Structure formats: structure tokens, C-alpha cells
Amino acid sequence: VQLVESGGGLVQPGGSLRLSCAASGFSLDDYAIGWFRQVPGKEREGTSYITDDGRAYYRDSVKGRFTISRDNAKNMVYLQMNSLAPEDTAVYYCAAVYRERVRSNLARPHGYDYWGQGTLVTVSS
């Protein structure tokens, strides 16, 4: 069972990146996926979530800039990030939790079953 993130890198403020999360060893069909981020010295925070039935939720600071989507046929989840700002700099992680649909629960990192290793996003000029 594995989640692997990709797509991170260095981008200028105002730029865009698309992160990908590939699952192997299990099917994402029955899982909600969260994208979290973490900077050194701070707690991991959730940015975007998508339930198994396709509902998406976002934290306020990324609403309108980030879009989470899933392609169950490819066993993939994506995070499109636009209008990036320096404060978006972090290691981004995808995580999967079985059949969770309650928004407040999705925001709790400790409730997730599987985690990826993270991909670094740096927003800087």
C-alpha cells in the first residue's frame, strides 16, 4: 500500500503547480483524500479534501485558488494550485481515509489511514 506525491518544485509568486497523488496496492474508490501541508516548526494543516462521492472542501486561505480532483480509473488524485504565494511554501502530503465524509473529520490528520512521503513546494522570486 503506497501513496506517492509528485509535481512539487520552485515557482514564482502568482504561478501555478499541479500536484499528483498516485495510489498503489489499493483502490482509492472508497477513500476520501486530503492534501495537507507542513512547514518546519508548525503543525500539519489540511488544505483540500475530496470524499469518495466527489465532494470537495477547502480551507479558507486556499479557497478559489486550489482545486482538488480525483480520477478513480487512474487511481490518482490531483491538486491544482493557482495564484501561489510565499505562504504556500511547504511540504505537501496526500493522505487517504476509508469512507470518511464528515468535513470536520477530514481536517484531522490523525484520522487518516495512509500517507505519502510528501513533495516540496517552494514559492519564491
mmCIF file of C-alpha atoms in Angstrom:
data_model
loop_
_atom_site.group_PDB
_atom_site.id
_atom_site.type_symbol
_atom_site.label_atom_id
_atom_site.label_comp_id
_atom_site.label_asym_id
_atom_site.label_seq_id
_atom_site.Cartn_x
_atom_site.Cartn_y
_atom_site.Cartn_z
ATOM 1 C CA VAL A 1 0.000 0.000 0.000
ATOM 2 C CA GLN A 2 1.532 3.265 -1.059
ATOM 3 C CA LEU A 3 0.736 6.876 -1.865
ATOM 4 C CA VAL A 4 3.263 8.811 -3.894
ATOM 5 C CA GLU A 5 3.107 12.553 -4.445
ATOM 6 C CA SER A 6 4.749 14.348 -7.339
ATOM 7 C CA GLY A 7 4.686 17.721 -9.029
ATOM 8 C CA GLY A 8 6.296 19.906 -6.407
ATOM 9 C CA GLY A 9 9.013 22.391 -7.208
ATOM 10 C CA LEU A 10 10.014 26.023 -7.272
ATOM 11 C CA VAL A 11 7.509 28.517 -8.633
ATOM 12 C CA GLN A 12 7.322 32.301 -8.627
ATOM 13 C CA PRO A 13 4.590 34.110 -6.712
ATOM 14 C CA GLY A 14 1.421 34.130 -8.771
ATOM 15 C CA GLY A 15 2.390 30.938 -10.528
ATOM 16 C CA SER A 16 0.728 27.535 -10.641
ATOM 17 C CA LEU A 17 1.582 23.946 -9.899
ATOM 18 C CA ARG A 18 -0.337 20.706 -10.143
ATOM 19 C CA LEU A 19 0.415 18.054 -7.583
ATOM 20 C CA SER A 20 -0.401 14.424 -8.218
ATOM 21 C CA CYS A 21 -1.013 11.608 -5.760
ATOM 22 C CA ALA A 22 -0.734 8.083 -7.094
ATOM 23 C CA ALA A 23 -2.076 5.145 -5.117
ATOM 24 C CA SER A 24 -0.790 1.604 -5.424
ATOM 25 C CA GLY A 25 -1.706 -1.567 -3.614
ATOM 26 C CA PHE A 26 -5.286 -0.470 -3.006
ATOM 27 C CA SER A 27 -8.158 1.235 -4.782
ATOM 28 C CA LEU A 28 -8.961 4.845 -3.985
ATOM 29 C CA ASP A 29 -12.632 4.325 -4.898
ATOM 30 C CA ASP A 30 -13.808 4.052 -1.286
ATOM 31 C CA TYR A 31 -11.392 6.560 0.187
ATOM 32 C CA ALA A 32 -11.525 10.252 0.893
ATOM 33 C CA ILE A 33 -8.297 12.054 0.091
ATOM 34 C CA GLY A 34 -6.808 15.019 1.840
ATOM 35 C CA TRP A 35 -3.964 17.278 0.821
ATOM 36 C CA PHE A 36 -2.049 18.542 3.837
ATOM 37 C CA ARG A 37 0.984 20.752 4.126
ATOM 38 C CA GLN A 38 3.621 21.340 6.730
ATOM 39 C CA VAL A 39 6.432 23.787 7.341
ATOM 40 C CA PRO A 40 9.175 23.240 9.910
ATOM 41 C CA GLY A 41 8.080 24.079 13.403
ATOM 42 C CA LYS A 42 4.394 24.114 12.570
ATOM 43 C CA GLU A 43 1.642 21.551 12.730
ATOM 44 C CA ARG A 44 0.482 19.795 9.611
ATOM 45 C CA GLU A 45 -2.581 21.569 8.213
ATOM 46 C CA GLY A 46 -5.177 20.412 5.781
ATOM 47 C CA THR A 47 -5.753 22.406 2.632
ATOM 48 C CA SER A 48 -8.172 20.431 0.490
ATOM 49 C CA TYR A 49 -10.262 17.277 0.744
ATOM 50 C CA ILE A 50 -12.347 15.189 -1.606
ATOM 51 C CA THR A 51 -14.746 12.494 -0.473
ATOM 52 C CA ASP A 52 -15.312 9.159 -2.156
ATOM 53 C CA ASP A 53 -18.509 10.573 -3.661
ATOM 54 C CA GLY A 54 -16.695 13.611 -5.049
ATOM 55 C CA ARG A 55 -17.490 16.413 -2.624
ATOM 56 C CA ALA A 56 -14.634 18.869 -2.220
ATOM 57 C CA TYR A 57 -13.786 21.072 0.734
ATOM 58 C CA TYR A 58 -11.085 23.702 1.195
ATOM 59 C CA ARG A 59 -9.545 25.706 3.970
ATOM 60 C CA ASP A 60 -10.389 29.392 3.651
ATOM 61 C CA SER A 61 -6.877 30.525 2.740
ATOM 62 C CA VAL A 62 -6.789 28.378 -0.404
ATOM 63 C CA LYS A 63 -10.418 28.612 -1.469
ATOM 64 C CA GLY A 64 -10.678 29.883 -5.017
ATOM 65 C CA ARG A 65 -7.005 29.135 -5.687
ATOM 66 C CA PHE A 66 -6.722 25.362 -5.112
ATOM 67 C CA THR A 67 -8.791 22.694 -6.803
ATOM 68 C CA ILE A 68 -8.785 19.062 -5.751
ATOM 69 C CA SER A 69 -9.929 16.373 -8.165
ATOM 70 C CA ARG A 70 -9.801 12.634 -8.490
ATOM 71 C CA ASP A 71 -9.605 10.108 -11.305
ATOM 72 C CA ASN A 72 -10.599 6.755 -9.871
ATOM 73 C CA ALA A 73 -9.939 4.981 -13.170
ATOM 74 C CA LYS A 74 -6.281 6.003 -12.864
ATOM 75 C CA ASN A 75 -6.211 5.690 -9.067
ATOM 76 C CA MET A 76 -4.998 9.271 -8.873
ATOM 77 C CA VAL A 77 -5.843 12.473 -7.044
ATOM 78 C CA TYR A 78 -4.691 15.923 -8.075
ATOM 79 C CA LEU A 79 -4.279 19.333 -6.510
ATOM 80 C CA GLN A 80 -4.239 22.253 -8.901
ATOM 81 C CA MET A 81 -2.718 25.263 -7.176
ATOM 82 C CA ASN A 82 -3.025 28.690 -8.755
ATOM 83 C CA SER A 83 -2.055 32.181 -7.643
ATOM 84 C CA LEU A 84 0.575 30.738 -5.368
ATOM 85 C CA ALA A 85 2.024 32.923 -2.651
ATOM 86 C CA PRO A 86 5.152 32.574 -0.493
ATOM 87 C CA GLU A 87 2.999 31.456 2.430
ATOM 88 C CA ASP A 88 2.017 28.393 0.415
ATOM 89 C CA THR A 89 5.597 27.151 0.680
ATOM 90 C CA ALA A 90 5.547 23.787 2.456
ATOM 91 C CA VAL A 91 5.905 20.074 2.054
ATOM 92 C CA TYR A 92 2.617 18.812 0.678
ATOM 93 C CA TYR A 93 1.270 15.393 1.587
ATOM 94 C CA CYS A 94 -1.649 13.404 0.295
ATOM 95 C CA ALA A 95 -3.457 11.074 2.644
ATOM 96 C CA ALA A 96 -6.307 8.578 2.357
ATOM 97 C CA VAL A 97 -9.046 7.695 4.812
ATOM 98 C CA TYR A 98 -11.647 4.989 4.288
ATOM 99 C CA ARG A 99 -15.179 6.272 3.552
ATOM 100 C CA GLU A 100 -14.943 9.457 5.603
ATOM 101 C CA ARG A 101 -17.487 12.095 4.569
ATOM 102 C CA VAL A 102 -17.662 14.390 7.581
ATOM 103 C CA ARG A 103 -15.807 17.608 6.845
ATOM 104 C CA SER A 104 -14.602 18.176 10.390
ATOM 105 C CA ASN A 105 -13.138 14.679 10.482
ATOM 106 C CA LEU A 106 -11.379 15.171 7.159
ATOM 107 C CA ALA A 107 -9.412 18.048 8.667
ATOM 108 C CA ARG A 108 -7.885 15.835 11.367
ATOM 109 C CA PRO A 109 -4.557 14.371 10.196
ATOM 110 C CA HIS A 110 -4.591 11.607 12.793
ATOM 111 C CA GLY A 111 -7.702 10.054 11.301
ATOM 112 C CA TYR A 112 -6.072 9.090 8.019
ATOM 113 C CA ASP A 113 -5.109 5.540 7.128
ATOM 114 C CA TYR A 114 -2.324 6.133 4.605
ATOM 115 C CA TRP A 115 0.143 8.912 3.890
ATOM 116 C CA GLY A 116 2.542 9.747 1.117
ATOM 117 C CA GLN A 117 6.112 10.859 1.645
ATOM 118 C CA GLY A 118 5.478 14.466 0.624
ATOM 119 C CA THR A 119 6.574 16.797 -2.132
ATOM 120 C CA LEU A 120 8.165 20.185 -1.550
ATOM 121 C CA VAL A 121 6.541 23.306 -2.941
ATOM 122 C CA THR A 122 8.585 26.485 -2.795
ATOM 123 C CA VAL A 123 7.057 29.793 -3.825
ATOM 124 C CA SER A 124 9.743 32.403 -4.204
ATOM 125 C CA SER A 125 11.010 35.014 -6.610
#
